PDB file of C-alpha atoms in Angstrom:
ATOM      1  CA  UNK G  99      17.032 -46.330 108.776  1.00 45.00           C
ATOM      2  CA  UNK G 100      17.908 -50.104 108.541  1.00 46.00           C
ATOM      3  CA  UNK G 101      15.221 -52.279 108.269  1.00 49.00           C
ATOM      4  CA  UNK G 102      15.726 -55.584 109.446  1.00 49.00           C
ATOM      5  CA  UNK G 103      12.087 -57.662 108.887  1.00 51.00           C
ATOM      6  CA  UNK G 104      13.815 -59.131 106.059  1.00 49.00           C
ATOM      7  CA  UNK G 105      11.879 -62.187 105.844  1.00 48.00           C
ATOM      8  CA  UNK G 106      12.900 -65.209 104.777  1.00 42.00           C
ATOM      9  CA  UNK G 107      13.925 -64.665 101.273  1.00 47.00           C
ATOM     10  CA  UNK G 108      16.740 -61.936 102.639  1.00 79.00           C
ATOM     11  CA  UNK G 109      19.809 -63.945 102.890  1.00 88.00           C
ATOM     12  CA  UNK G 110      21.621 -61.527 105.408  1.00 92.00           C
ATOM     13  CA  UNK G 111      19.639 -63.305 107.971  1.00 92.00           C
ATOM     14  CA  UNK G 112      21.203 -66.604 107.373  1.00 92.00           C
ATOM     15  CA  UNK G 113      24.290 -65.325 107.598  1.00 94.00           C
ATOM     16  CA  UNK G 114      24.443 -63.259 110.753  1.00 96.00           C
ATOM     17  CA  UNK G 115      24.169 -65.980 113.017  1.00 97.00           C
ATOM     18  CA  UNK G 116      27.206 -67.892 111.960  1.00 96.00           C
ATOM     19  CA  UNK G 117      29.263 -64.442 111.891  1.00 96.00           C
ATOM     20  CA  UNK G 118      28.025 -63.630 115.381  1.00 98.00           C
ATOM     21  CA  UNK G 119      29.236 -67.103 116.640  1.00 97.00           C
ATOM     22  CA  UNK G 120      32.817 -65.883 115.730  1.00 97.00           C
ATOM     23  CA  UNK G 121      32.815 -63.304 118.089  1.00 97.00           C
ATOM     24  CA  UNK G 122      30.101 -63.980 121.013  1.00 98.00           C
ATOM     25  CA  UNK G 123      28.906 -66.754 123.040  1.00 98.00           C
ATOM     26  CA  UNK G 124      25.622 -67.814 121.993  1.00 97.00           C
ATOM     27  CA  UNK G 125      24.254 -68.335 125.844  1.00 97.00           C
ATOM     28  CA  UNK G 126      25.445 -64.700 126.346  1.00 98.00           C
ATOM     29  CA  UNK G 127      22.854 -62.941 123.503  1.00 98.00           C
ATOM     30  CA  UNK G 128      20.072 -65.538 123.199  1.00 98.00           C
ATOM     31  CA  UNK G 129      17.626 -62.617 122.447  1.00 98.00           C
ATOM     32  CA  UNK G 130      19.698 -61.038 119.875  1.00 98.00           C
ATOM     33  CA  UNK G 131      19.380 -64.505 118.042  1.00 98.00           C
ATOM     34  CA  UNK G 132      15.645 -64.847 119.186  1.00 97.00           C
ATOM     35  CA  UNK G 133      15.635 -60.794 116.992  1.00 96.00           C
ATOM     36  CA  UNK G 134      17.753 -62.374 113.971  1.00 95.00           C
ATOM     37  CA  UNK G 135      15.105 -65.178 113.799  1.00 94.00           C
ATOM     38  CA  UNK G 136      11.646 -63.213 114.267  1.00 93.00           C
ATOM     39  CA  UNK G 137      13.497 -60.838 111.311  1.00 91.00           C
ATOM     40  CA  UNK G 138      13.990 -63.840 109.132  1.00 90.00           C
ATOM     41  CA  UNK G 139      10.512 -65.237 109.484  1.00 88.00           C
ATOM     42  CA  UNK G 140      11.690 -68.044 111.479  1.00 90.00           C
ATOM     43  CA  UNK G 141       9.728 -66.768 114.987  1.00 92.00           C
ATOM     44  CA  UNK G 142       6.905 -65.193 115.398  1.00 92.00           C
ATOM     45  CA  UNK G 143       6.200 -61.651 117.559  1.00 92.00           C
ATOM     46  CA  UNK G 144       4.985 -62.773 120.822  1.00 92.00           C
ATOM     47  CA  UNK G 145       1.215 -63.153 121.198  1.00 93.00           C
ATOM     48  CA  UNK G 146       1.351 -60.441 124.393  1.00 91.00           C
ATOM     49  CA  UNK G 147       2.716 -58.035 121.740  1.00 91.00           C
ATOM     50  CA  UNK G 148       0.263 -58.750 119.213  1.00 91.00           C
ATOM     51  CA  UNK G 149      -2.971 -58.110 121.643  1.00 91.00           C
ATOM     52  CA  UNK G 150      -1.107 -54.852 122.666  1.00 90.00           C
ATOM     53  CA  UNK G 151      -3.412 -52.459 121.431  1.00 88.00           C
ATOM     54  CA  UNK G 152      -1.242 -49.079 122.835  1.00 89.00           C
ATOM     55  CA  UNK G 153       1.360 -50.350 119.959  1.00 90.00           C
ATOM     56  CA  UNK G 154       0.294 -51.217 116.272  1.00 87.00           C
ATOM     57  CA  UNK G 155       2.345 -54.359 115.102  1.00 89.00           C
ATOM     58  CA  UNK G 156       2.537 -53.624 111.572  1.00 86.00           C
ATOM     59  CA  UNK G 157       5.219 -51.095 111.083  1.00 84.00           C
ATOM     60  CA  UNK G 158       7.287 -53.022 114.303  1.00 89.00           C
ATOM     61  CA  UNK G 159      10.376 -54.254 111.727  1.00 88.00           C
ATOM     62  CA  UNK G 160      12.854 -55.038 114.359  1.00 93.00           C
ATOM     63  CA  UNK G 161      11.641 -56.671 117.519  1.00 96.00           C
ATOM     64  CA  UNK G 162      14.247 -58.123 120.678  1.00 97.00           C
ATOM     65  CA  UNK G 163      12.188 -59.813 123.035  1.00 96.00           C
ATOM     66  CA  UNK G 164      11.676 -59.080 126.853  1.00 96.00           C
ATOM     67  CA  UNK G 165      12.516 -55.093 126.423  1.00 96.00           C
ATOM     68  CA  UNK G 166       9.791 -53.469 128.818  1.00 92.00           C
ATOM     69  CA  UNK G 167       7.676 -50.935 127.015  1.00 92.00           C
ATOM     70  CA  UNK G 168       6.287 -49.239 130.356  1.00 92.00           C
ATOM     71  CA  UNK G 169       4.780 -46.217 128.667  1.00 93.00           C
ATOM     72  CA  UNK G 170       5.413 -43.780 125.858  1.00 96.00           C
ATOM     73  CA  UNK G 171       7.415 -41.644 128.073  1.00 98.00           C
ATOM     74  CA  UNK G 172      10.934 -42.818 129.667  1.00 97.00           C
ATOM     75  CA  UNK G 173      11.883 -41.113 133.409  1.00 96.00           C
ATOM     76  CA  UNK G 174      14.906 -39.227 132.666  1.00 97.00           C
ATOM     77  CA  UNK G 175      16.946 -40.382 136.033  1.00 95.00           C
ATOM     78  CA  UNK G 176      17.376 -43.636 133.979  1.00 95.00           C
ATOM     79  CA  UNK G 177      19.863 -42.018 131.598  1.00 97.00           C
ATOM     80  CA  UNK G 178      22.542 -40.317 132.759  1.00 95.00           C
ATOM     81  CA  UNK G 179      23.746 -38.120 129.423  1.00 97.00           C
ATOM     82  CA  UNK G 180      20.360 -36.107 130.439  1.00 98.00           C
ATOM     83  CA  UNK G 181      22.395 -34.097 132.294  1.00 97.00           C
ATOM     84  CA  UNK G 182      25.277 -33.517 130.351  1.00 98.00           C
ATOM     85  CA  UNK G 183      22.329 -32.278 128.325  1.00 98.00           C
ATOM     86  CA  UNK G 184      20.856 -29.572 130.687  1.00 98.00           C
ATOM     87  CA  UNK G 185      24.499 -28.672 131.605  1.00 98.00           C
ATOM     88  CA  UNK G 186      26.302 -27.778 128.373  1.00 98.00           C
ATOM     89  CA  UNK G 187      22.651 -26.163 126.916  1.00 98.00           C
ATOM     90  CA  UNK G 188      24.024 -22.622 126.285  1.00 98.00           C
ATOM     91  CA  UNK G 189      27.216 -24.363 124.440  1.00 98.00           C
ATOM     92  CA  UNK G 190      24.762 -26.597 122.034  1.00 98.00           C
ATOM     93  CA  UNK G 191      22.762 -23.657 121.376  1.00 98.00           C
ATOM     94  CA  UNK G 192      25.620 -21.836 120.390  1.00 98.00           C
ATOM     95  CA  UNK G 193      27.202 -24.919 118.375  1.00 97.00           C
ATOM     96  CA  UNK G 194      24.112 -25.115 116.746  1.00 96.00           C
ATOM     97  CA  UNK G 195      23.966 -21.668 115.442  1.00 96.00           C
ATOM     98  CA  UNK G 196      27.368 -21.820 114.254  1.00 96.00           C
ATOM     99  CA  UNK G 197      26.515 -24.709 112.155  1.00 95.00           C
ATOM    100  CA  UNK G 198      23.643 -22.651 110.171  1.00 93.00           C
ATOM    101  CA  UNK G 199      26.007 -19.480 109.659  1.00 92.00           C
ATOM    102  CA  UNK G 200      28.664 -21.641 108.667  1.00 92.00           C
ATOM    103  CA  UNK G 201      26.533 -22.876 105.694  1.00 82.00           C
ATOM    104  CA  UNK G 202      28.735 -25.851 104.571  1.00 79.00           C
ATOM    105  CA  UNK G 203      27.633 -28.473 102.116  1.00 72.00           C
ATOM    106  CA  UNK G 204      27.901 -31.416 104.867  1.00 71.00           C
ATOM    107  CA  UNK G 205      26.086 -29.591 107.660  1.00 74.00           C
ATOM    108  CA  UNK G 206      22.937 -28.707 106.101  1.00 78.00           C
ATOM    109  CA  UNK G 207      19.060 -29.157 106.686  1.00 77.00           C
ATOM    110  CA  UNK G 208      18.054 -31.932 104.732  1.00 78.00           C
ATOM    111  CA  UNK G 209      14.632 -34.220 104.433  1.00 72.00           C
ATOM    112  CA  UNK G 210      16.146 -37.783 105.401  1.00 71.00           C
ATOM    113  CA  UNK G 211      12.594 -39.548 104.878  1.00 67.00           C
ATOM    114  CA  UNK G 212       9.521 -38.126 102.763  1.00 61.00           C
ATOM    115  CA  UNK G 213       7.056 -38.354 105.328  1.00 61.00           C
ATOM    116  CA  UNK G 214       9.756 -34.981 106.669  1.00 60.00           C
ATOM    117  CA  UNK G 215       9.976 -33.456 103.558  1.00 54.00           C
ATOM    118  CA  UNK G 216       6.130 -33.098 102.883  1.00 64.00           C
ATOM    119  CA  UNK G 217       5.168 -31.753 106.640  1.00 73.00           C
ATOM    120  CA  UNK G 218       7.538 -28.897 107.118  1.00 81.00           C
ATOM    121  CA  UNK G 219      10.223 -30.981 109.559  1.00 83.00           C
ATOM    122  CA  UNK G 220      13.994 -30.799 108.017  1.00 88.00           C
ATOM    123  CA  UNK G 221      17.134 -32.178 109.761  1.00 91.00           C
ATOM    124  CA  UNK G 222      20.466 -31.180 110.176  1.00 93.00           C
ATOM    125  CA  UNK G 223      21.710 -34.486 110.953  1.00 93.00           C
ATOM    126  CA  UNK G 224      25.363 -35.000 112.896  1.00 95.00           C
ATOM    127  CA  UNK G 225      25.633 -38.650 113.189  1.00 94.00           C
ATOM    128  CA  UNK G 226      23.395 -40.897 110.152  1.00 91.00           C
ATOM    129  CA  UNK G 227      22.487 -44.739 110.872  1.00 89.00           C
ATOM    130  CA  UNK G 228      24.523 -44.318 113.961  1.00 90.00           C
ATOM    131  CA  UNK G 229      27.765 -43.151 111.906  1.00 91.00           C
ATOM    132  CA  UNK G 230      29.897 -39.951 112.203  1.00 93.00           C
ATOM    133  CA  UNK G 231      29.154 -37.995 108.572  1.00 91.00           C
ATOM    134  CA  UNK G 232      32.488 -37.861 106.157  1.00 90.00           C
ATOM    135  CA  UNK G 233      33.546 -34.228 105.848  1.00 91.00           C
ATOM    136  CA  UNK G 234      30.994 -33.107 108.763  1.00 93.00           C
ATOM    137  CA  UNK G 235      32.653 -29.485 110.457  1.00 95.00           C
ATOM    138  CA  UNK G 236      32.730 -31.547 113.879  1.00 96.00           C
ATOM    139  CA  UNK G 237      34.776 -28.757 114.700  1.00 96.00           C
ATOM    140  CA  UNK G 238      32.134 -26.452 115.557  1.00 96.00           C
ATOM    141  CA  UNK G 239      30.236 -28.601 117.271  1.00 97.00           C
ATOM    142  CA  UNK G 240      32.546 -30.020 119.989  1.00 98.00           C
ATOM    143  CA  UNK G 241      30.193 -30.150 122.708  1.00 98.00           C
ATOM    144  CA  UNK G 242      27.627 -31.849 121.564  1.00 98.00           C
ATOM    145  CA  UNK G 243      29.904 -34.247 119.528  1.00 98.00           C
ATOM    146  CA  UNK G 244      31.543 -35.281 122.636  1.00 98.00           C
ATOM    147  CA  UNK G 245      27.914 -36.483 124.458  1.00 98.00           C
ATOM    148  CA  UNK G 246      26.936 -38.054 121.070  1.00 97.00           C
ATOM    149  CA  UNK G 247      30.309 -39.793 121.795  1.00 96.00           C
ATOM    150  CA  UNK G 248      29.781 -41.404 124.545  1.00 96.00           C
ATOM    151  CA  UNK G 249      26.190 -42.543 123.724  1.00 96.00           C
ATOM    152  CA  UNK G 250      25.232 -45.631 122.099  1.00 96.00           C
ATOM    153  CA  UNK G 251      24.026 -43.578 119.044  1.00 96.00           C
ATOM    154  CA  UNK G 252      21.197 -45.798 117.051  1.00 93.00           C
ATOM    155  CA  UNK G 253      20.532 -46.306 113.484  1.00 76.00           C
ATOM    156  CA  UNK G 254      18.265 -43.420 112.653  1.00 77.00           C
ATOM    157  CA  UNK G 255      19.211 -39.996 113.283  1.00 88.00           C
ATOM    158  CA  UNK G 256      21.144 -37.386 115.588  1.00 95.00           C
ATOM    159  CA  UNK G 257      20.907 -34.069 114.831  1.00 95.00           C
ATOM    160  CA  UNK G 258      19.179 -30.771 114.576  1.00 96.00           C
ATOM    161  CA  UNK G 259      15.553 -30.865 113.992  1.00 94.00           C
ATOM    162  CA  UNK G 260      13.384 -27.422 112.500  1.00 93.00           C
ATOM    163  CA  UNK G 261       9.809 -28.038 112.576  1.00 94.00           C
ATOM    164  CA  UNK G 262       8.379 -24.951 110.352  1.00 93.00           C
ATOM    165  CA  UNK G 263       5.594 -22.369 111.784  1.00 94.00           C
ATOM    166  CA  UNK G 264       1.957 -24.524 111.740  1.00 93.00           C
ATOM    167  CA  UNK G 265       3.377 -27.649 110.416  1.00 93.00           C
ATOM    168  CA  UNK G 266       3.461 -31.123 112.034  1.00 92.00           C
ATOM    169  CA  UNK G 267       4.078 -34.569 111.491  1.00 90.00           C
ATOM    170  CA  UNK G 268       1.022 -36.767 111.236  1.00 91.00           C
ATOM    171  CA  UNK G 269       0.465 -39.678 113.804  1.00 92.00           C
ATOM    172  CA  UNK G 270       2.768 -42.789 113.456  1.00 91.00           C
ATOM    173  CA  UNK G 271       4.546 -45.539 114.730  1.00 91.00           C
ATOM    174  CA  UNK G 272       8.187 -46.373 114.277  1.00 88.00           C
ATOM    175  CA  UNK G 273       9.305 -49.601 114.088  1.00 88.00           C
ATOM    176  CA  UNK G 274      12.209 -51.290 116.123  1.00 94.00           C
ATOM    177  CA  UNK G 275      11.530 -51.711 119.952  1.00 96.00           C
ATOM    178  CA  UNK G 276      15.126 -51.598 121.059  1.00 97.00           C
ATOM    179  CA  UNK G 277      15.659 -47.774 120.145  1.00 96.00           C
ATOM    180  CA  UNK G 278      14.878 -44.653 122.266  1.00 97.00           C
ATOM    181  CA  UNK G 279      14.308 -40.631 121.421  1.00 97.00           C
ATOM    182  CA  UNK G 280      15.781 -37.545 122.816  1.00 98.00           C
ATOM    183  CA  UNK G 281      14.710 -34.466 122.019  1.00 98.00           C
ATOM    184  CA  UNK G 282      16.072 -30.893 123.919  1.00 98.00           C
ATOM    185  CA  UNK G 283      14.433 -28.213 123.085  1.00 98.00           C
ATOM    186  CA  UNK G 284      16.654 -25.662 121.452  1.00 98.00           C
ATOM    187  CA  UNK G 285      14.487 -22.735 119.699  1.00 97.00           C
ATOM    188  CA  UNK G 286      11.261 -22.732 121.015  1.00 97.00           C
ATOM    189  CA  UNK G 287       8.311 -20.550 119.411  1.00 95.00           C
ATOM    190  CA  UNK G 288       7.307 -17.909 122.136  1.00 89.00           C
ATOM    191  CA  UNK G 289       3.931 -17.376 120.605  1.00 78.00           C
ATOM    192  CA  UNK G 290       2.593 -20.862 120.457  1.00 72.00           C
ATOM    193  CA  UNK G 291       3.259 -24.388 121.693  1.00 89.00           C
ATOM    194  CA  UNK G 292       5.440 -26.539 119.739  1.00 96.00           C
ATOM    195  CA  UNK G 293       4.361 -30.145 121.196  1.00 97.00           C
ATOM    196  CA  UNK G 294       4.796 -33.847 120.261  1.00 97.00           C
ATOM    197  CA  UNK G 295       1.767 -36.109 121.799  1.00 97.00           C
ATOM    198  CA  UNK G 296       2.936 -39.968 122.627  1.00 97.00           C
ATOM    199  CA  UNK G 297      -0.012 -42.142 122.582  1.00 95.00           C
ATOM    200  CA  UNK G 298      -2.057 -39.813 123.680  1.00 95.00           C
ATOM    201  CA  UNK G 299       0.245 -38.200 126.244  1.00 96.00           C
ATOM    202  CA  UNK G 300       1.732 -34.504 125.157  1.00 96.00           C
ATOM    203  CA  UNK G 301       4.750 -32.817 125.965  1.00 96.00           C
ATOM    204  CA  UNK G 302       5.017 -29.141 125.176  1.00 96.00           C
ATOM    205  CA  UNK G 303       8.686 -28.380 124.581  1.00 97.00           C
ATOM    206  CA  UNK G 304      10.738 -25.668 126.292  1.00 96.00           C
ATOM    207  CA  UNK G 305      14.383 -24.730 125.889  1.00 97.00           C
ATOM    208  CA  UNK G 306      16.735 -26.800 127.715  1.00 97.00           C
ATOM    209  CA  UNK G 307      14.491 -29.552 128.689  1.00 97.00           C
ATOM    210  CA  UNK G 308      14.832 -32.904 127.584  1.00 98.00           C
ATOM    211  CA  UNK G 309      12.089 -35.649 127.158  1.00 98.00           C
ATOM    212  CA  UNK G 310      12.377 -39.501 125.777  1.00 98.00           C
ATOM    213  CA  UNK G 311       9.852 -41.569 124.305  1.00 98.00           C
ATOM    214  CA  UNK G 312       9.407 -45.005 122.663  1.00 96.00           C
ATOM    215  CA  UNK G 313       9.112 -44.082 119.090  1.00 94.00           C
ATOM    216  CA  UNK G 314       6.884 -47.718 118.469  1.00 95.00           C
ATOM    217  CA  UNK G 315       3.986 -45.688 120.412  1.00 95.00           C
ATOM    218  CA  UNK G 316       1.702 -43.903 118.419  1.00 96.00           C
ATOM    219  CA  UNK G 317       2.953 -40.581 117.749  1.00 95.00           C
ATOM    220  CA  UNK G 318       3.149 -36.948 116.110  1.00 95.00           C
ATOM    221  CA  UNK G 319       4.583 -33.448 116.318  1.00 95.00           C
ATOM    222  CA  UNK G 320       2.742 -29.972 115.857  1.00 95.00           C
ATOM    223  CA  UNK G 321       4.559 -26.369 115.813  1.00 95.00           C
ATOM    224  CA  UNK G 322       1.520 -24.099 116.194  1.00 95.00           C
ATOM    225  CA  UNK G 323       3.194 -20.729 116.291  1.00 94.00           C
ATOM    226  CA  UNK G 324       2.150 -18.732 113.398  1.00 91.00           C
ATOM    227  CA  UNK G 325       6.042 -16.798 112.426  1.00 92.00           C
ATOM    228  CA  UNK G 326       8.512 -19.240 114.331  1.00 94.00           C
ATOM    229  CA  UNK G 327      10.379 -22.391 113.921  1.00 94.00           C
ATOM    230  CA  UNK G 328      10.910 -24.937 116.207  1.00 96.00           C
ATOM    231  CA  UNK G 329      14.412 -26.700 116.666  1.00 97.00           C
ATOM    232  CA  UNK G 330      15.323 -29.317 118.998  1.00 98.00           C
ATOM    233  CA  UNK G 331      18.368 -31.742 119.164  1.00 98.00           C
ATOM    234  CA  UNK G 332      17.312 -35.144 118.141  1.00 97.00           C
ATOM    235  CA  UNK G 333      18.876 -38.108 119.100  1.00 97.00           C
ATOM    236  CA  UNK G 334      18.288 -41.895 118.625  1.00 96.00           C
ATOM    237  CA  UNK G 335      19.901 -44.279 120.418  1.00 97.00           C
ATOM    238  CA  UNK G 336      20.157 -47.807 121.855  1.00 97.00           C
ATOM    239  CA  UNK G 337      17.837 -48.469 124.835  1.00 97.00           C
ATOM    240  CA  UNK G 338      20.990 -49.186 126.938  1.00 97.00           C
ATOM    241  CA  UNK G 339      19.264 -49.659 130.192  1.00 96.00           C
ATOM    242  CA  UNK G 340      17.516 -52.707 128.511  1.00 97.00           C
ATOM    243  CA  UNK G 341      20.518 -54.800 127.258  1.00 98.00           C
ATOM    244  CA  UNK G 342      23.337 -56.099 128.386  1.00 98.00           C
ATOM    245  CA  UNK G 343      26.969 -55.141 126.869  1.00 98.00           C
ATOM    246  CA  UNK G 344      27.101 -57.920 125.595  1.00 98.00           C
ATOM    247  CA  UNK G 345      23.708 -57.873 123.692  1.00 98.00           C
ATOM    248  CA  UNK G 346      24.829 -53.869 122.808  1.00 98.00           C
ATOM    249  CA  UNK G 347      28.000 -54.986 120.958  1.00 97.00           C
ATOM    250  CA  UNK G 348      26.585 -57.884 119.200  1.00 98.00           C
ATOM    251  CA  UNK G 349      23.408 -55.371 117.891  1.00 97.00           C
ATOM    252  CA  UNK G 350      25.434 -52.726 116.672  1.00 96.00           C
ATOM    253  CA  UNK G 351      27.882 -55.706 115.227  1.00 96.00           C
ATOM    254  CA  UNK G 352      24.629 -56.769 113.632  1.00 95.00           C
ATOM    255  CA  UNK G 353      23.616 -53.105 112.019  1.00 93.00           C
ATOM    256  CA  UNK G 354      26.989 -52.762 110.712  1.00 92.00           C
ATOM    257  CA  UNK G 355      27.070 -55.875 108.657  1.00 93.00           C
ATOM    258  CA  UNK G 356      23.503 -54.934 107.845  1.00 91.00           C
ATOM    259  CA  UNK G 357      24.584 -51.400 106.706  1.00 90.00           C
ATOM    260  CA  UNK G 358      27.684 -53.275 104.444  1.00 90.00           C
ATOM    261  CA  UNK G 359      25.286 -55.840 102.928  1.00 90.00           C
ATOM    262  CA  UNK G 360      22.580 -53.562 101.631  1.00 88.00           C
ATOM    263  CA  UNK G 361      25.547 -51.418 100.369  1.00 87.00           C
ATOM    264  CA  UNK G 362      26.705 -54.496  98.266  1.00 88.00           C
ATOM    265  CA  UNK G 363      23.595 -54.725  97.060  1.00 85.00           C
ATOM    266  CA  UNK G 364      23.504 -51.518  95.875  1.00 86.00           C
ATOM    267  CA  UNK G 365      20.944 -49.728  98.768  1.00 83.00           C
ATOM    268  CA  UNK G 366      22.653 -46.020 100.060  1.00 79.00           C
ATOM    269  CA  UNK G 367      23.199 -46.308 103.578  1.00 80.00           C
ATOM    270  CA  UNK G 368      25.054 -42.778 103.611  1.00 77.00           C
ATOM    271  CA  UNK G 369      23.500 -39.173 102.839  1.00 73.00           C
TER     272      UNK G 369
END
């Protein structure tokens, strides 16, 4: 992912603003600049955030003010691709499958971050800091590439995650407050509950059914099935419901000169 609490020796920060300027109006994405200053150093996090003890400050890199954190779950009625999900389940299913037997060199299980590789959870990602893969077999996936299409898709991950038999990953917090999760359960163990707790809430998965949580709430995975994997789709994307379009363009405007800077300066933003 793209870190963005650059601070204020990171000279992409002083930038930005000036390259926004060219192509918004400064009135219409106040908090986007109010996020490009609290990432330079130049504002502090709100005190109310601070004293909120359900979310640990210290890993919270990229921070737009005035996005409501109501709980660690999100109701599902506020997103309409939930359904497309629940619809079109048999076809992902299958689209994942055909992925795995095609065995391709671009659609692979990979470890994207080490904290995956060391507790059994490996991705086969589709879309990577909220890009489209070169060389990806989109092909035999159309389905599910057609809803990643027409979602704001965030600068983490979408893809297939496998959680391996009695394997979880520990309790964390993620870091940017403008980013939601959706995970659909795809293979679920039938001997043992494959679960992810949300500050101190738990959701066992089943096939088919979605859930979406704020990632910068406390939180960790377990497969406790002794023989079987767990997969779900995993998807990160902008919390849409919480910006305006304006503020939606002008963020992912902002990743994607992020994305080209640390490029330039020699950081891999691609797998």
């Amino acid at each position: 992912a793209i870190e963005c609490r650059g601070g204020e020796t990171d000279f992409f920060w002083k930038i930005i603003p000036a390259l926004l300027d060219t192509e918004f109006k400064r009135e219409e994405i106040s908090r986007v600049h109010d996020f490009i200053e609290i990432s330079a150093g130049q504002q502090h996090l709100p005190e109310d955030i601070i004293r909120d003890e359900r979310r640990p400050t210290e890993n919270l890199h990229a921070f737009l003010p005035g996005v409501d954190a109501p709980g660690p779950f999100r109701n599902l009625e506020d997103f309409d691709f939930v359904g497309k999900l629940r619809e079109n389940f048999s076809e992902i299913k299958k689209e994942f499958h055909a992925l795995v037997e095609a065995n391709v060199t671009q659609a692979r299980f990979r470890s994207v971050t080490t904290l995956n590789y060391k507790n059994g959870w490996k991705t086969l990602p589709l879309y990577y800091n909220g890009q489209k893969i070169p060389g990806f077999p989109y092909h035999l996936c159309p389905v599910t590439t057609a809803i990643l299409s027409d979602l704001p898709v965030a600068g983490r991950i979408a893809g297939f995650n496998r959680q391996s038999p009695g394997s979880g990953i520990p309790r964390h917090t993620d870091g940017n407050n403008m980013w939601l999760t959706c995970q659909m359960g795809i293979s679920i163990p039938s001997n043992g509950d494959a679960w992810i707790e949300v500050a101190g809430e738990k959701f066992v998965y089943k096939e088919a059914e979605p859930v979406i949580y704020d990632t910068t709430f406390p939180h960790e995975t377990f497969n406790e099935a002794a023989e079987e994997e767990r997969v779900v789709l995993h998807i990160d994307f902008w919390n849409y419901p919480a910006l305006s379009n304006q503020e939606l363009k002008a963020l992912q405007k902002v990743y994607e000169y992020r994305q080209k800077y640390l490029e330039a300066e020699g950081v891999p933003q691609t797998l």
